[in-house]
Amino acid sequence: MSMAEIEQKTQGYAAARIELQEAVTALQEDIDKVKARYMGMIRKQAETVREHEAALKKAVEGAPDLFAKPKSRTFAGIKVGFGKQPGRLECPDDAPLVAAIRKLYPDQFSSLVKVTETPVKKALGNLPGKDLKRLGVSVVDSTDTVIVKPQDSDVDKMVAALIEED
């Protein structure tokens, strides 16, 4: 295999990518046309749905006695009524809360507070090899690999998104 042969294969790959980009662009143009044709109707219908939802919520809020037992009912595949929402905790800043837990509940501290110490691998990666060795850290899978990476990745993102949708 010579460099000229590799260059020729690279040119073939680049040409195939251009064809793919043209096909994706054509598809996107067609999608945009279809969207343009239907978006007005979809926006109008979405507004109608919002209006109906608001009216329904207002009706349910105005008649809580109808939902004493059971608290909710299902009509036409739509569940209406009242439902218990789970509460959420609002905590002060971590440091004062941890200090208060340590003071008031020392026997439950380990179950109420998560304490973790983990090495920062990204930072360790900046250390010289001799320091890593002293720490007992070894670098694995540090080999050369073949690279075929186009400089323009927009087409790849569009293709991946289209394939994911499908």
Short mmCIF file of C-alpha atoms in Angstrom, two decimals:
data_model
loop_
_atom_site.label_atom_id
_atom_site.label_comp_id
_atom_site.label_asym_id
_atom_site.label_seq_id
_atom_site.Cartn_x
_atom_site.Cartn_y
_atom_site.Cartn_z
CA MET A 1 0.00 0.00 0.00
CA SER A 2 1.40 3.38 -0.96
CA MET A 3 0.56 6.90 0.16
CA ALA A 4 -0.88 7.59 -3.30
CA GLU A 5 -3.28 4.65 -2.90
CA ILE A 6 -4.34 5.87 0.53
CA GLU A 7 -4.87 9.37 -0.89
CA GLN A 8 -7.01 7.88 -3.69
CA LYS A 9 -9.12 5.92 -1.17
CA THR A 10 -9.48 9.11 0.92
CA GLN A 11 -10.76 10.97 -2.13
CA GLY A 12 -13.32 8.20 -2.79
CA TYR A 13 -14.43 8.40 0.84
CA ALA A 14 -14.73 12.19 0.62
CA ALA A 15 -16.79 11.94 -2.60
CA ALA A 16 -19.14 9.40 -0.99
CA ARG A 17 -19.58 11.76 1.98
CA ILE A 18 -20.46 14.62 -0.38
CA GLU A 19 -23.16 12.44 -1.99
CA LEU A 20 -24.48 11.55 1.46
CA GLN A 21 -24.51 15.23 2.44
CA GLU A 22 -26.45 16.11 -0.72
CA ALA A 23 -29.02 13.37 0.02
CA VAL A 24 -29.41 14.54 3.63
CA THR A 25 -29.75 18.16 2.49
CA ALA A 26 -32.45 17.18 -0.03
CA LEU A 27 -34.30 15.24 2.66
CA GLN A 28 -34.10 18.17 5.07
CA GLU A 29 -35.46 20.52 2.39
CA ASP A 30 -38.41 18.19 1.82
CA ILE A 31 -39.02 17.90 5.57
CA ASP A 32 -38.98 21.70 5.86
CA LYS A 33 -41.57 21.97 3.07
CA VAL A 34 -43.87 19.45 4.75
CA LYS A 35 -43.43 21.18 8.12
CA ALA A 36 -44.29 24.53 6.57
CA ARG A 37 -47.46 23.04 5.06
CA TYR A 38 -48.72 21.62 8.38
CA MET A 39 -47.32 23.96 11.06
CA GLY A 40 -50.12 26.51 10.80
CA MET A 41 -52.76 23.85 11.34
CA ILE A 42 -50.74 22.25 14.15
CA ARG A 43 -50.26 25.59 15.95
CA LYS A 44 -53.99 26.33 15.66
CA GLN A 45 -54.94 22.88 16.96
CA ALA A 46 -52.41 23.11 19.80
CA GLU A 47 -53.98 26.40 20.87
CA THR A 48 -57.44 24.79 20.79
CA VAL A 49 -56.15 21.93 22.97
CA ARG A 50 -54.67 24.43 25.45
CA GLU A 51 -58.00 26.28 25.63
CA HIS A 52 -59.91 23.04 26.27
CA GLU A 53 -57.37 21.98 28.91
CA ALA A 54 -57.66 25.33 30.71
CA ALA A 55 -61.46 25.12 30.68
CA LEU A 56 -61.35 21.54 31.99
CA LYS A 57 -58.92 22.45 34.79
CA LYS A 58 -61.13 25.38 35.77
CA ALA A 59 -64.21 23.10 35.84
CA VAL A 60 -62.46 20.51 38.04
CA GLU A 61 -61.05 23.19 40.37
CA GLY A 62 -64.57 24.62 40.70
CA ALA A 63 -66.11 21.30 41.69
CA PRO A 64 -63.84 19.64 44.29
CA ASP A 65 -66.86 18.05 45.99
CA LEU A 66 -67.38 15.86 42.90
CA PHE A 67 -63.97 14.34 43.50
CA ALA A 68 -64.14 13.54 47.22
CA LYS A 69 -64.20 9.78 46.61
CA PRO A 70 -62.73 8.76 44.28
CA LYS A 71 -60.34 11.68 43.90
CA SER A 72 -60.05 11.16 40.15
CA ARG A 73 -62.05 9.66 37.29
CA THR A 74 -61.28 8.78 33.69
CA PHE A 75 -63.49 9.97 30.85
CA ALA A 76 -62.67 9.46 27.16
CA GLY A 77 -59.18 8.30 28.09
CA ILE A 78 -58.45 11.47 30.08
CA LYS A 79 -57.89 11.27 33.83
CA VAL A 80 -59.39 14.23 35.69
CA GLY A 81 -59.69 15.11 39.35
CA PHE A 82 -57.20 15.65 42.12
CA GLY A 83 -54.01 13.81 42.86
CA LYS A 84 -51.56 14.00 45.71
CA GLN A 85 -48.29 15.48 44.57
CA PRO A 86 -45.14 14.30 46.27
CA GLY A 87 -43.59 17.02 48.36
CA ARG A 88 -40.03 18.12 47.84
CA LEU A 89 -37.42 19.00 50.38
CA GLU A 90 -36.03 22.50 50.54
CA CYS A 91 -32.70 22.40 52.31
CA PRO A 92 -30.41 25.19 53.43
CA ASP A 93 -26.86 25.29 52.11
CA ASP A 94 -24.99 22.00 52.46
CA ALA A 95 -22.38 23.10 55.00
CA PRO A 96 -24.76 24.34 57.73
CA LEU A 97 -27.12 21.41 57.16
CA VAL A 98 -24.28 18.88 57.47
CA ALA A 99 -23.07 20.65 60.64
CA ALA A 100 -26.59 20.54 62.12
CA ILE A 101 -26.96 16.83 61.28
CA ARG A 102 -23.56 16.10 62.84
CA LYS A 103 -24.61 17.97 66.02
CA LEU A 104 -28.21 16.79 66.37
CA TYR A 105 -28.02 13.27 64.91
CA PRO A 106 -24.44 12.02 65.35
CA ASP A 107 -25.56 8.37 65.44
CA GLN A 108 -27.37 8.73 62.08
CA PHE A 109 -24.75 10.91 60.40
CA SER A 110 -23.45 8.24 58.01
CA SER A 111 -26.97 7.43 56.79
CA LEU A 112 -28.02 11.09 56.41
CA VAL A 113 -24.85 12.47 54.81
CA LYS A 114 -23.02 11.05 51.81
CA VAL A 115 -19.26 11.37 52.13
CA THR A 116 -17.22 10.31 49.14
CA GLU A 117 -13.54 10.46 48.29
CA THR A 118 -12.65 9.46 44.77
CA PRO A 119 -9.58 10.21 42.69
CA VAL A 120 -10.02 12.68 39.84
CA LYS A 121 -8.86 10.65 36.84
CA LYS A 122 -8.66 13.64 34.53
CA ALA A 123 -6.29 15.39 36.94
CA LEU A 124 -4.30 12.20 37.43
CA GLY A 125 -3.88 12.01 33.66
CA ASN A 126 -1.88 15.24 33.82
CA LEU A 127 0.73 13.72 36.14
CA PRO A 128 3.99 12.45 34.67
CA GLY A 129 4.34 8.69 34.19
CA LYS A 130 6.84 8.30 37.05
CA ASP A 131 4.39 9.90 39.52
CA LEU A 132 1.57 7.66 38.29
CA LYS A 133 3.82 4.65 38.78
CA ARG A 134 4.61 5.73 42.38
CA LEU A 135 0.86 5.92 43.03
CA GLY A 136 0.29 2.48 41.54
CA VAL A 137 -1.69 3.86 38.60
CA SER A 138 -1.10 2.23 35.25
CA VAL A 139 -2.06 3.48 31.80
CA VAL A 140 -3.81 0.81 29.73
CA ASP A 141 -4.93 0.67 26.12
CA SER A 142 -2.53 3.44 25.16
CA THR A 143 -1.93 2.28 21.62
CA ASP A 144 -2.19 3.91 18.23
CA THR A 145 -5.44 3.36 16.39
CA VAL A 146 -6.49 4.02 12.83
CA ILE A 147 -8.12 7.41 12.38
CA VAL A 148 -10.66 8.21 9.68
CA LYS A 149 -12.37 11.33 10.93
CA PRO A 150 -13.97 13.89 8.66
CA GLN A 151 -13.36 17.48 9.63
CA ASP A 152 -17.01 18.40 9.08
CA SER A 153 -19.22 16.41 11.42
CA ASP A 154 -22.54 18.17 10.72
CA VAL A 155 -23.59 15.52 8.21
CA ASP A 156 -22.73 12.74 10.65
CA LYS A 157 -24.87 14.40 13.32
CA MET A 158 -27.81 14.75 10.92
CA VAL A 159 -27.52 11.13 9.76
CA ALA A 160 -27.30 9.92 13.36
CA ALA A 161 -30.37 11.98 14.29
CA LEU A 162 -32.33 10.65 11.31
CA ILE A 163 -31.38 7.06 12.05
CA GLU A 164 -32.28 7.56 15.73
CA GLU A 165 -35.74 8.92 14.74
CA ASP A 166 -36.34 5.92 12.50
#
